mmCIF file of C-alpha atoms in Angstrom:
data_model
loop_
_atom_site.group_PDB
_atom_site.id
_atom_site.type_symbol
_atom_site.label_atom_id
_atom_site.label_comp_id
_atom_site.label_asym_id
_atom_site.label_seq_id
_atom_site.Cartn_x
_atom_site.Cartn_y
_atom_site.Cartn_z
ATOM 1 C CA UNK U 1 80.553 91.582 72.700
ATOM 2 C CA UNK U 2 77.230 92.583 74.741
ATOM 3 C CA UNK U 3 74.979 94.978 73.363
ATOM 4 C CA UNK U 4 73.563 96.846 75.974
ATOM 5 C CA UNK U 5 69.453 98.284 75.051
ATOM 6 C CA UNK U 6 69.830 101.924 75.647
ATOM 7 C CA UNK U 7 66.627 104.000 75.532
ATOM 8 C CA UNK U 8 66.947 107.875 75.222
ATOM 9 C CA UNK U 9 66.588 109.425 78.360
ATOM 10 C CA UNK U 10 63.677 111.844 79.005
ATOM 11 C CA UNK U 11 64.513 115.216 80.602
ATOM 12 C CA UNK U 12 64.571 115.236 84.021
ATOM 13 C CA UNK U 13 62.177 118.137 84.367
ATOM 14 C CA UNK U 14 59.408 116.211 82.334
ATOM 15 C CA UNK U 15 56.027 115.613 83.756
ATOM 16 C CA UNK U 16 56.687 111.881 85.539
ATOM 17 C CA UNK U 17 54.254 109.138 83.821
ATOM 18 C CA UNK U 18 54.181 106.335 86.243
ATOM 19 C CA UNK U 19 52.437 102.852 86.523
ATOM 20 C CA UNK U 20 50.391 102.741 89.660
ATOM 21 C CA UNK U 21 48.503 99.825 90.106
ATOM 22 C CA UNK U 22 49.581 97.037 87.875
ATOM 23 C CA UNK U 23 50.744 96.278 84.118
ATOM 24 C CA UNK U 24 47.682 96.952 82.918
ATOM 25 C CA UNK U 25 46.452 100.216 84.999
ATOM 26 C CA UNK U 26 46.124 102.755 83.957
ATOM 27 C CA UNK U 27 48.586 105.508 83.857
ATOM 28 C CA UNK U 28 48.804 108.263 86.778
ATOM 29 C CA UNK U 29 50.780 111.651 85.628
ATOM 30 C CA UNK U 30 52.225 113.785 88.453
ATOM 31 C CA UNK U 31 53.346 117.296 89.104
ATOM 32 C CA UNK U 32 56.907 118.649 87.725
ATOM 33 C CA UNK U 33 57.444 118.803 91.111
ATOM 34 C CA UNK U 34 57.933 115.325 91.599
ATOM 35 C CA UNK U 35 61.695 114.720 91.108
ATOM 36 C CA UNK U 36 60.877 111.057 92.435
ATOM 37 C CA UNK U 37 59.088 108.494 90.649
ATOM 38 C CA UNK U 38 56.618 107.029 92.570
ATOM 39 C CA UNK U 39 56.548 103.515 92.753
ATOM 40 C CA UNK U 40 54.347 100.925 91.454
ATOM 41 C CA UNK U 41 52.064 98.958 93.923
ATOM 42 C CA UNK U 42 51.737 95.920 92.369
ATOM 43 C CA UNK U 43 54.800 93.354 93.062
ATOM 44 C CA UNK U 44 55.425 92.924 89.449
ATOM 45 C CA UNK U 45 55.696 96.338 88.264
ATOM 46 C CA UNK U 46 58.386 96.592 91.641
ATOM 47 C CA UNK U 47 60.467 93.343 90.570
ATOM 48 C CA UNK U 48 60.819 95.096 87.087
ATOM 49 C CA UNK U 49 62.383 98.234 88.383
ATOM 50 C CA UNK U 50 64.660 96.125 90.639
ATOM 51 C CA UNK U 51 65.662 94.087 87.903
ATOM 52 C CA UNK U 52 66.682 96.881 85.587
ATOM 53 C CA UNK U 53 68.293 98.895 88.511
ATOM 54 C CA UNK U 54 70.137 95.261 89.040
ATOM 55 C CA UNK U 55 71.277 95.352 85.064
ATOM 56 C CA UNK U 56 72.503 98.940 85.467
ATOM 57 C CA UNK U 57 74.574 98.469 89.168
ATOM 58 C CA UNK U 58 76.024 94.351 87.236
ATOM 59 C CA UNK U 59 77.075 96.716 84.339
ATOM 60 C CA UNK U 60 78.781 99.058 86.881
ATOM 61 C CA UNK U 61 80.629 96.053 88.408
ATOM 62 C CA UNK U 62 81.303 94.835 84.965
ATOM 63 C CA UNK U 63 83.144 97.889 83.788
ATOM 64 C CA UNK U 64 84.833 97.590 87.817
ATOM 65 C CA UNK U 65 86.053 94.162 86.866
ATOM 66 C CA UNK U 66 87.464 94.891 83.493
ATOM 67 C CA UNK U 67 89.777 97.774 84.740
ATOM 68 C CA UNK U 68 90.981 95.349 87.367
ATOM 69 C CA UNK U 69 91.313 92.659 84.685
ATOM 70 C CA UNK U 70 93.332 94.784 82.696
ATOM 71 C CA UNK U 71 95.654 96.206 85.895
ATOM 72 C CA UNK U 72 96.290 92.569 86.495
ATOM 73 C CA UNK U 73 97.437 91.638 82.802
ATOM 74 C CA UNK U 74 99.371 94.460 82.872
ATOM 75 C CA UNK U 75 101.284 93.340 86.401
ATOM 76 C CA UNK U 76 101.551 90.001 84.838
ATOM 77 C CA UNK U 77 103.602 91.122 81.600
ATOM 78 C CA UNK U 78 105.545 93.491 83.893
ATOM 79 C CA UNK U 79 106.359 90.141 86.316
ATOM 80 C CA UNK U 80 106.868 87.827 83.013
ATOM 81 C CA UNK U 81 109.746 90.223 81.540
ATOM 82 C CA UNK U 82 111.401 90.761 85.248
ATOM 83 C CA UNK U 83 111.446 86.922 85.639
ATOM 84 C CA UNK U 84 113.131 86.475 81.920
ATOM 85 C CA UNK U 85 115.611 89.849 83.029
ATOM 86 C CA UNK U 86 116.529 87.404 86.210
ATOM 87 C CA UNK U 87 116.673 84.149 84.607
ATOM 88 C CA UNK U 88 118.901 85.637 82.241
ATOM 89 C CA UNK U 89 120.846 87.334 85.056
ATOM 90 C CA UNK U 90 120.869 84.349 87.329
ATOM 91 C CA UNK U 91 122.840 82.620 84.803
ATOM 92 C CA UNK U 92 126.195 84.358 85.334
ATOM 93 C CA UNK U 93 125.842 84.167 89.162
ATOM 94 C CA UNK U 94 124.829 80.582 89.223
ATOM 95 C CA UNK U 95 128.299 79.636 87.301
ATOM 96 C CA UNK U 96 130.303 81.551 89.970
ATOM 97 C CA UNK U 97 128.342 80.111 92.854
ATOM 98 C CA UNK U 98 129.217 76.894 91.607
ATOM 99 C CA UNK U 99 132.702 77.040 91.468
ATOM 100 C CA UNK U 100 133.320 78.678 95.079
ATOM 101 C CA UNK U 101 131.362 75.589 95.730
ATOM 102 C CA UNK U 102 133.254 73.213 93.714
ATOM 103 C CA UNK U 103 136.400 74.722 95.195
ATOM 104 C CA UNK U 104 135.473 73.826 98.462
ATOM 105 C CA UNK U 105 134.342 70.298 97.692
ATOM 106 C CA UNK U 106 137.903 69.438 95.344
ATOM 107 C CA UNK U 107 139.695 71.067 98.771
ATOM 108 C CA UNK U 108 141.293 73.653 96.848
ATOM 109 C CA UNK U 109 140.900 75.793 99.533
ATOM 110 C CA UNK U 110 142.771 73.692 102.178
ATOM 111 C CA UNK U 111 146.054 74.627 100.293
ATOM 112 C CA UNK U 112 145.194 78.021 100.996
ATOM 113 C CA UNK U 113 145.447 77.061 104.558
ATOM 114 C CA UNK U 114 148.206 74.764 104.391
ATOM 115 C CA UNK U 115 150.598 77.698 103.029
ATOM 116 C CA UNK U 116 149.012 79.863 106.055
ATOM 117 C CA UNK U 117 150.584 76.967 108.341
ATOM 118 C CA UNK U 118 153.755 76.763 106.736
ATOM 119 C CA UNK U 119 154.960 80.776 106.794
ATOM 120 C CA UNK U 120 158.092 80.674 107.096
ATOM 121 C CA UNK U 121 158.008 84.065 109.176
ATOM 122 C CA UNK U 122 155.482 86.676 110.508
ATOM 123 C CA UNK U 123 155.437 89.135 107.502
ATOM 124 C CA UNK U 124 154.547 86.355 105.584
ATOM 125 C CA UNK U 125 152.638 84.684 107.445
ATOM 126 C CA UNK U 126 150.184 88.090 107.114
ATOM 127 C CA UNK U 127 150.913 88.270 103.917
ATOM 128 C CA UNK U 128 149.154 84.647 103.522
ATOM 129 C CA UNK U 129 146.323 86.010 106.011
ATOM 130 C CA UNK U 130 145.458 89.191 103.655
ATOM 131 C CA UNK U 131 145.193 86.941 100.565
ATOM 132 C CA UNK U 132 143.250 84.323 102.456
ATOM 133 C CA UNK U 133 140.707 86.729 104.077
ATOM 134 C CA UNK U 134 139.973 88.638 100.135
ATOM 135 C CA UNK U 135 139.746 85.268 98.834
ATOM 136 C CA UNK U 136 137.141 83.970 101.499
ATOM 137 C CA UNK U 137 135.511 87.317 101.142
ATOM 138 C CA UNK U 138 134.955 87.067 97.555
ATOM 139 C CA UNK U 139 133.565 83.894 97.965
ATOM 140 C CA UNK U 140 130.809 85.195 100.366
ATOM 141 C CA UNK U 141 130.142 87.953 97.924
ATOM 142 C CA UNK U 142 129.511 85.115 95.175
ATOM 143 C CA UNK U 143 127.711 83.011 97.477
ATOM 144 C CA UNK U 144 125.614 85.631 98.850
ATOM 145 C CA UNK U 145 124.801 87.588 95.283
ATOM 146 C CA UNK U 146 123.823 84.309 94.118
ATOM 147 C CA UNK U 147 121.644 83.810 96.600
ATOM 148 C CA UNK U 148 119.847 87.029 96.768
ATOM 149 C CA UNK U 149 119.049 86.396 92.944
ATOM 150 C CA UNK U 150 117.690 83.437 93.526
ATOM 151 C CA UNK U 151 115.385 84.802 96.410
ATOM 152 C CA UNK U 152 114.018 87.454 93.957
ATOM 153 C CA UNK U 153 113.785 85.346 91.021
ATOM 154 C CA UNK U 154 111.462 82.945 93.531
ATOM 155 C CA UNK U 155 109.519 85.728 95.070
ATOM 156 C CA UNK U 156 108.867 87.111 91.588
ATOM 157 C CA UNK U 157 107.777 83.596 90.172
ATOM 158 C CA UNK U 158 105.667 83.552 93.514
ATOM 159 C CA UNK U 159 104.141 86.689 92.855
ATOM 160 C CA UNK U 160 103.360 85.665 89.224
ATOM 161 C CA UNK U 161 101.584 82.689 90.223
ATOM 162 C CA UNK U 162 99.331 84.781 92.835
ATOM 163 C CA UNK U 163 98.793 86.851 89.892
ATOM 164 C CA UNK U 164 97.930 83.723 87.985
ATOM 165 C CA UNK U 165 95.210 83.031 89.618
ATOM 166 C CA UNK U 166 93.704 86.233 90.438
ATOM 167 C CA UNK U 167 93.582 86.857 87.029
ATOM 168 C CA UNK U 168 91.521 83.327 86.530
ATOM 169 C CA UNK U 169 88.875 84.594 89.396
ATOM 170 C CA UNK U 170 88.307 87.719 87.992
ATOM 171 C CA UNK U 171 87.557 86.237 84.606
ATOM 172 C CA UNK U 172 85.700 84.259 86.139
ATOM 173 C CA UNK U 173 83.488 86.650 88.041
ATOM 174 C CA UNK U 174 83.608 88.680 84.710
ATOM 175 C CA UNK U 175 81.770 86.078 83.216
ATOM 176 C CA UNK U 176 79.218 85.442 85.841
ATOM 177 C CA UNK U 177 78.028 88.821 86.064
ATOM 178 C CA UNK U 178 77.974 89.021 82.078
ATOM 179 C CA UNK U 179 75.902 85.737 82.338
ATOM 180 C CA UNK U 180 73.953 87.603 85.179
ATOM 181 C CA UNK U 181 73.116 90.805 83.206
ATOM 182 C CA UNK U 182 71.873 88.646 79.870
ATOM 183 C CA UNK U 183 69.230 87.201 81.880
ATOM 184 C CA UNK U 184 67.844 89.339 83.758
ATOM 185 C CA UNK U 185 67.731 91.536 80.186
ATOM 186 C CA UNK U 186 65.962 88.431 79.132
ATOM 187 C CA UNK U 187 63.643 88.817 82.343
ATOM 188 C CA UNK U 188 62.799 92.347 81.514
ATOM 189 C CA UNK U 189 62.274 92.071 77.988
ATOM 190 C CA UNK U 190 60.098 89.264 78.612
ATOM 191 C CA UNK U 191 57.953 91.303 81.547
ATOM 192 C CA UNK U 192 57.979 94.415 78.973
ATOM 193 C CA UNK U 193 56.406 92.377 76.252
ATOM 194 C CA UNK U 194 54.134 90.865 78.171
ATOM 195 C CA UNK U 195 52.527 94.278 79.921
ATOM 196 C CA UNK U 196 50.080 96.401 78.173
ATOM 197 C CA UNK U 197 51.602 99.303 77.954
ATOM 198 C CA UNK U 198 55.276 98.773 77.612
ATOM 199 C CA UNK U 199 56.281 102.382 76.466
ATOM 200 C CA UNK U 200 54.592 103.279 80.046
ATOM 201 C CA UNK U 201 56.867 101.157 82.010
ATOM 202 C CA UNK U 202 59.996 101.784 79.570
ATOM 203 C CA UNK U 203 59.635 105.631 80.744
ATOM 204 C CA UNK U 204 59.149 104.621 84.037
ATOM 205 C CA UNK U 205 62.163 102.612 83.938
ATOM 206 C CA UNK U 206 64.498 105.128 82.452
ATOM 207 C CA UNK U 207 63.043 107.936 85.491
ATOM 208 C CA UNK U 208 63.813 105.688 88.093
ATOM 209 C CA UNK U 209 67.164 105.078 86.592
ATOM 210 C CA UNK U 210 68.070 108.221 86.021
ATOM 211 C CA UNK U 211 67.064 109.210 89.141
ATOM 212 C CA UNK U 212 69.312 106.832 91.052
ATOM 213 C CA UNK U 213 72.000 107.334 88.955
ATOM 214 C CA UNK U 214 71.773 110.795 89.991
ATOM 215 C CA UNK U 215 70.265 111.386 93.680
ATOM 216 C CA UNK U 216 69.777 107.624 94.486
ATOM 217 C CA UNK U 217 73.501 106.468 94.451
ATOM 218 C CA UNK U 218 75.078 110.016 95.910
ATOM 219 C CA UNK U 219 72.629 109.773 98.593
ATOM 220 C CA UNK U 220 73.335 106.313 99.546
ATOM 221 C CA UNK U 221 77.243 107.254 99.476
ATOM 222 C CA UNK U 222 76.462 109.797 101.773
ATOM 223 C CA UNK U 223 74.955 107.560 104.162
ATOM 224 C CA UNK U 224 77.717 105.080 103.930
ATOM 225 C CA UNK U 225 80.320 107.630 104.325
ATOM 226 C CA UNK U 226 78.483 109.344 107.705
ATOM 227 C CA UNK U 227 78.903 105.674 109.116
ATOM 228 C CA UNK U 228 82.285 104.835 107.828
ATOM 229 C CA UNK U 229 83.546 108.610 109.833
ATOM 230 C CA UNK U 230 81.455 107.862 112.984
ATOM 231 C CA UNK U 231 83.189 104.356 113.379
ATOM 232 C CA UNK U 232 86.349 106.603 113.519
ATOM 233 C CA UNK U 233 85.362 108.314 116.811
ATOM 234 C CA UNK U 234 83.583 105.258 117.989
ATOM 235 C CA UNK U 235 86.477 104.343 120.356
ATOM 236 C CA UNK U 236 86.628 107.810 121.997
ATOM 237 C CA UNK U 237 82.712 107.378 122.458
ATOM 238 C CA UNK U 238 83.123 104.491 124.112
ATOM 239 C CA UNK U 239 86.251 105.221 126.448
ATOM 240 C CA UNK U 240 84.283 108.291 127.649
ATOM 241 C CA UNK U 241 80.972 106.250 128.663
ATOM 242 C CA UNK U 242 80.161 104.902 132.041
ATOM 243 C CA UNK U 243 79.842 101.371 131.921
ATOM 244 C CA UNK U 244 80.230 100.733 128.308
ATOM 245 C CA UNK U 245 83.538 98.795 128.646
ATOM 246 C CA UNK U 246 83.861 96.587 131.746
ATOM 247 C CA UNK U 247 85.958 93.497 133.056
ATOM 248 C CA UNK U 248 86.797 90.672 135.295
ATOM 249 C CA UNK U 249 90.464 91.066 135.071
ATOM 250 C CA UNK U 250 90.796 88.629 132.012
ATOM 251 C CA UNK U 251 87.881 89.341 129.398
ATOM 252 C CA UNK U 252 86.517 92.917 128.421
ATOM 253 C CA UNK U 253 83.523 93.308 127.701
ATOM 254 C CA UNK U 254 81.509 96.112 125.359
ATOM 255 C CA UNK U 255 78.027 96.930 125.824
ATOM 256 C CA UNK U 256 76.667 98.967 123.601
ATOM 257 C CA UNK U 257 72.568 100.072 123.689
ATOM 258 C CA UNK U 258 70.607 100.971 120.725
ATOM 259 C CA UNK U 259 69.911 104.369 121.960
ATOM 260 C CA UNK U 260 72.903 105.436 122.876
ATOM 261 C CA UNK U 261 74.615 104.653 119.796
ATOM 262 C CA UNK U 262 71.983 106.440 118.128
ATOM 263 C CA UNK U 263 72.571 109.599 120.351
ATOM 264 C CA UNK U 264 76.808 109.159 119.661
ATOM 265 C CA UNK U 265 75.627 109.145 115.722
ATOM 266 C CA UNK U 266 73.237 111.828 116.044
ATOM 267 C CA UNK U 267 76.164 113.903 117.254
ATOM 268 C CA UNK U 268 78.332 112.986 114.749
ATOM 269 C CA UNK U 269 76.259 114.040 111.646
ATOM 270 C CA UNK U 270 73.105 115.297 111.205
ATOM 271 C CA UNK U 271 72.316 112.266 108.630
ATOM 272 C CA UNK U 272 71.407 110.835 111.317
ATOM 273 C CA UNK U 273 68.424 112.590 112.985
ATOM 274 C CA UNK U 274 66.082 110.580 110.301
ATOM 275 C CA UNK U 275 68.534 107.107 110.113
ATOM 276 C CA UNK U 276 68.594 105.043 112.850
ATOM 277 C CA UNK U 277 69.882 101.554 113.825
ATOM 278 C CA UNK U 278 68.365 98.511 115.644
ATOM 279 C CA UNK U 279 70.035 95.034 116.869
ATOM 280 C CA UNK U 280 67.538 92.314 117.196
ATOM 281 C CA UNK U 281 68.177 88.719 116.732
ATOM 282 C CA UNK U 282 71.688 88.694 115.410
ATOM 283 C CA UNK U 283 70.848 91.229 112.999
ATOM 284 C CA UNK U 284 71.823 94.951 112.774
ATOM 285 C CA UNK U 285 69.463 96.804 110.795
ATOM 286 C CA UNK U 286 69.993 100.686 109.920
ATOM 287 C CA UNK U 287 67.011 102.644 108.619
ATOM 288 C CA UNK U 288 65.346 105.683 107.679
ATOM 289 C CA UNK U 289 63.653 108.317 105.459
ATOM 290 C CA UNK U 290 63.845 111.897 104.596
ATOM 291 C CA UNK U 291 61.234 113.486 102.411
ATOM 292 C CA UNK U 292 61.207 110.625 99.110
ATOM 293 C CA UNK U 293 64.475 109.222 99.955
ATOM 294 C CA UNK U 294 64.291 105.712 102.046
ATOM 295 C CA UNK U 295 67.037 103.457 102.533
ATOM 296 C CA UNK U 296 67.533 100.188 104.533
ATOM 297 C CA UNK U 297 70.875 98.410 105.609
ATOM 298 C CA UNK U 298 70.965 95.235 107.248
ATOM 299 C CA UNK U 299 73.354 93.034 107.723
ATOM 300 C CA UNK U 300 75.545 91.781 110.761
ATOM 301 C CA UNK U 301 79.052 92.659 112.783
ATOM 302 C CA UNK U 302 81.538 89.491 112.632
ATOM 303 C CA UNK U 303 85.143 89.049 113.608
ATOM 304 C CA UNK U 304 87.933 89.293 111.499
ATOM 305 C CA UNK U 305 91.597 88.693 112.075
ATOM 306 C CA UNK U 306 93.005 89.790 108.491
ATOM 307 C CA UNK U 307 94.435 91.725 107.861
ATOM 308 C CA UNK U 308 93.954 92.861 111.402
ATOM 309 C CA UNK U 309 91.593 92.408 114.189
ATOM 310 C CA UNK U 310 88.327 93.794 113.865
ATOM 311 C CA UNK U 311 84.453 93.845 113.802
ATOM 312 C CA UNK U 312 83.570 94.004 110.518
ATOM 313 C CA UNK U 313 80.144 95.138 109.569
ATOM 314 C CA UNK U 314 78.930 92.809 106.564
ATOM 315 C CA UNK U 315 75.899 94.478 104.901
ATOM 316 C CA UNK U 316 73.920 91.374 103.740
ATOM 317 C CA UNK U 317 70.545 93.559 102.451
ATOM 318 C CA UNK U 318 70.292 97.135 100.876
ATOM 319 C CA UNK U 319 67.237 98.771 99.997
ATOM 320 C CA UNK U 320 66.570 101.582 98.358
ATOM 321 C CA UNK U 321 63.317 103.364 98.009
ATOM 322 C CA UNK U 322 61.779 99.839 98.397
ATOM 323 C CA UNK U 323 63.797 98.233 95.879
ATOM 324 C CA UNK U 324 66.322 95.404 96.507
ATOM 325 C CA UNK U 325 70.081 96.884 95.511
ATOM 326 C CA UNK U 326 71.749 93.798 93.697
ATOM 327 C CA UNK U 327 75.095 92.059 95.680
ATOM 328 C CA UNK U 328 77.216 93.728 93.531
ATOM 329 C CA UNK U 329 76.233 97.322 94.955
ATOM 330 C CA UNK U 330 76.719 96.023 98.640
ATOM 331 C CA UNK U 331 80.492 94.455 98.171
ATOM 332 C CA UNK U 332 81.442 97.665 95.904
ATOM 333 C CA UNK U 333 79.917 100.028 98.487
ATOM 334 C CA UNK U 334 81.692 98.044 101.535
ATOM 335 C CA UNK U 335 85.426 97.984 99.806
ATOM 336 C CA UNK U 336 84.659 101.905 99.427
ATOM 337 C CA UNK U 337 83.407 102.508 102.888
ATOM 338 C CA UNK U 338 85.421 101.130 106.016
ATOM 339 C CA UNK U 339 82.513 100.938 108.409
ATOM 340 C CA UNK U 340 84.684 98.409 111.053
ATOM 341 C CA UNK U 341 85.438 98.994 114.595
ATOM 342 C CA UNK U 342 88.999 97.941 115.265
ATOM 343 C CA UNK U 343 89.419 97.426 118.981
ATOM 344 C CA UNK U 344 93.293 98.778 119.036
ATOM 345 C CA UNK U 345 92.114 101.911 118.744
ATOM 346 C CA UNK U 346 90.529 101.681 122.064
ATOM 347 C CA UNK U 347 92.715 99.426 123.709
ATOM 348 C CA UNK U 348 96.032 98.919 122.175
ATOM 349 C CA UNK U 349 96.091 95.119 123.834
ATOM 350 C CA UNK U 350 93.045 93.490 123.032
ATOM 351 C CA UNK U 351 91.440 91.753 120.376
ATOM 352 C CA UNK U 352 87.628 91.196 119.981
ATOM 353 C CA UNK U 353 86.586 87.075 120.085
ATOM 354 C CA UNK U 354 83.174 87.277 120.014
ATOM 355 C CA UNK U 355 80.134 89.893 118.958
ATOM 356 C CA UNK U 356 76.464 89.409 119.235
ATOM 357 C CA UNK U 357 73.224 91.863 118.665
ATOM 358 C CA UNK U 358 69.992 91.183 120.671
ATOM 359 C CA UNK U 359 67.717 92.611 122.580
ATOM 360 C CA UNK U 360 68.295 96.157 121.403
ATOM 361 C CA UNK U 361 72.110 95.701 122.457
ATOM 362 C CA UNK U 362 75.406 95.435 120.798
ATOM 363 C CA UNK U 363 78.092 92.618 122.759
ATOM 364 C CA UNK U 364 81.210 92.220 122.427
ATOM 365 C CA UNK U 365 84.091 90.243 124.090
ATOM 366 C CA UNK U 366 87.503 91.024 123.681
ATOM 367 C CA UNK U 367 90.764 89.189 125.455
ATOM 368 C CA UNK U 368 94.179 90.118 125.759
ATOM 369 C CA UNK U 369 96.749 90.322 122.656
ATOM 370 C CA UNK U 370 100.168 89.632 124.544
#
C-alpha cells in the first residue's frame, strides 16, 4: 500500500510566503489579498510545483482507475455466475436438441410421413396432418430454444473475455501511474532536500495546491465546458455563414477563419472575451488570461470514424498558470468534455475525410455518406 506525504494545509486566508527567485532566495511575503501564489522565476522552483501538482492530478487518476477496476470485477463475477446459470441450463436443452436431431438422422421421422401417405381416408388423413405438424413444431421449438441458449451462453463468454482483458489494462495502467507517482515523490523529496529552505517551498507547495484544487481545476472545467456547449451550436454557425461551407458537386468543403470563430465563441459565452484560439502549423492552440488565472490548450482536430464520424479535438498540451498539467488531467478532462464537431449535425450525408489548421484557418473536407 502507498503512503501518500500529507502536509497540513495552511488557511487559505494566510499571508502567502513564496519563493521568488531561486532555492536559495530569499523569501518574498505578499498581501492577504493575494489568493494566488505567485510563481517562482527560476525553472527549478517551477518544475517542483509541476511535479507535485503532477503527484496530486496521478493520485486523482489513481483513485479514477480503482473505481473502474472494481466496476469491472464486479461485471466479471456477475458474467462468471450467468455463464455457470447457462451452462447448467444448456444442459437440458442440449439433450433434447440432440434427439430431434438423432430422430431425423435414424429416419424416424419418415414413418411419420409414410402413415401420412397411406390414410386410408380424408379424416384421417388430417388426423395424420395435425399430429405431424405438433410434432414438427415441437421440434423447431427444441431446435430453436437450444439454439438461442447457445447464442447467449457465447455472447456471455464473449463478453467475459472483453472483460478479461479490460480488466488486465486497467491493472496495468493502475500500476504505471502508481510507478509514476513514487518517482516523481522521489523527485520532489530529492529537490526539497536539496533547497535551502525546504519549509519555504513545502508552504509554497501546499498554496499552490490548494489553490488549484480549489479555483485552478473549477476554472479549467469551466473553460472546457464553454467549448464542449459552443461545439453544440457550431453547425448552426456554420449553415448560417456566407461562404463557410462550399462545393464542387462531389466534395464539401469547410472554411473556417480564426476570427470568426472567435466572434461565434464570443457570442456564445462570455468566457470567451479573454480566451481565444489560433491555428498555425497543424496546431490549434486556445489561450488566455483573466486577472491571475492563465490557461493554455493546444492540441490538434483529427478524424474519427468510431463510434461515429467526427473531428475530434485531441488536447496534446495544458497549461495552467505556467505549469505543465500532467497527461492524466488532459484524457480525464477530454472523456468529461465532448469538444468534437460531428458533421451530421450539419449535413445529415456527409462525413469529414480530411482536416487541417494553417495559416490562421480551420479546413476541412467532407464527402458523401450514401
Amino acid at each position: 500500500m502507498i503512503v501518500r506525504k500529507k502536509y497540513p494545509i495552511l488557511p487559505f486566508t494566510f499571508c502567502l510566503i513564496l519563493l521568488i527567485c531561486s532555492f536559495t532566495a530569499p523569501l518574498a511575503v505578499y498581501s492577504q489579498q493575494d489568493t494566488n501564489p505567485v510563481l517562482p522565476d527560476t525553472e527549478e522552483a517551477r518544475q517542483l510545483l509541476e511535479d507535485s501538482l503532477s503527484i496530486v492530478e496521478i493520485d486523482h487518476e489513481i483513485d479514477r482507475i480503482t473505481v473502474r477496476l472494481d466496476e469491472l470485477q464486479k461485471m466479471q463475477d456477475q458474467l462468471q455466475v450467468q455463464i455457470e446459470d447457462m451452462g447448467l441450463r444448456i444442459e437440458d436443452r442440449r439433450e433434447r436438441a440432440g434427439a430431434v436431431l438423432r430422430s431425423y438422422y435414424m429416419g424416424e421421422r419418415n414413418q411419420l410421413y409414410l402413415m401420412l401417405i397411406s390414410a386410408k381416408d380424408l379424416a384421417g388423413f388430417f388426423r395424420i396432418l395435425d399430429y405431424y405438424d405438433i410434432i414438427m413444431q415441437n421440434d423447431r421449438d427444441t431446435l430453436q430454444a437450444y439454439n438461442h441458449r447457445y447464442r447467449s451462453l457465447a455472447s456471455a463468454q464473449a463478453e467475459a473475455a472483453r472483460n478479461e482483458t479490460q480488466l488486465q489494462e486497467v491493472k496495468e495502467s493502475l500500476l504505471q501511474q502508481r510507478k509514476r507517482v513514487l518517482a516523481l515523490e522521489q523527485q520532489v523529496d530529492g529537490a526539497l532536500s536539496a533547497s535551502s529552505n525546504p519549509e519555504a517551498m513545502k508552504k509554497l507547495i501546499q498554496e499552490f495546491t490548494l489553490y488549484w484544487e480549489n479555483v485552478g481545476l473549477y476554472e479549467v472545467k469551466r473553460h472546457f465546458q464553454a467549448l464542449a456547449g459552443a461545439m453544440d451550436n457550431l453547425p448552426q454557425f456554420i449553415q448560417g455563414s456566407k461562404n463557410m461551407l462550399r462545393t464542387n458537386g462531389k466534395v464539401y468543403t469547410i472554411d473556417i477563419h480564426q476570427d470568426d470563430l472567435n466572434g461565434f465563441l464570443r457570442s456564445q459565452d462570455t468566457i470567451f472575451e479573454t480566451f481565444a484560439f489560433r491555428f498555425e502549423d497543424g496546431k490549434v492552440i486556445a489561450s488566455g488570461e483573466s486577472g491571475n488565472l492563465s490557461l493554455l490548450i493546444e492540441g490538434k482536430y483529427t478524424i474519427i470514424n468510431e463510434p461515429e464520424n467526427a473531428i475530434m479535438f485531441q488536447v496534446d498540451k495544458l497549461v495552467f498558470n505556467r505549469l505543465e498539467l500532467p497527461d492524466t488531467t488532459r484524457r480525464a478532462l477530454q472523456e468529461e468534455f465532448d469538444m468534437n464537431f460531428y458533421p451530421k449535425a450539419l449535413v445529415s450525408f456527409l462525413k469529414a475525410t480530411e482536416v487541417t489548421s494553417t495559416d490562421q484557418r480551420l479546413i476541412v473536407k467532407l464527402e458523401l455518406d450514401l
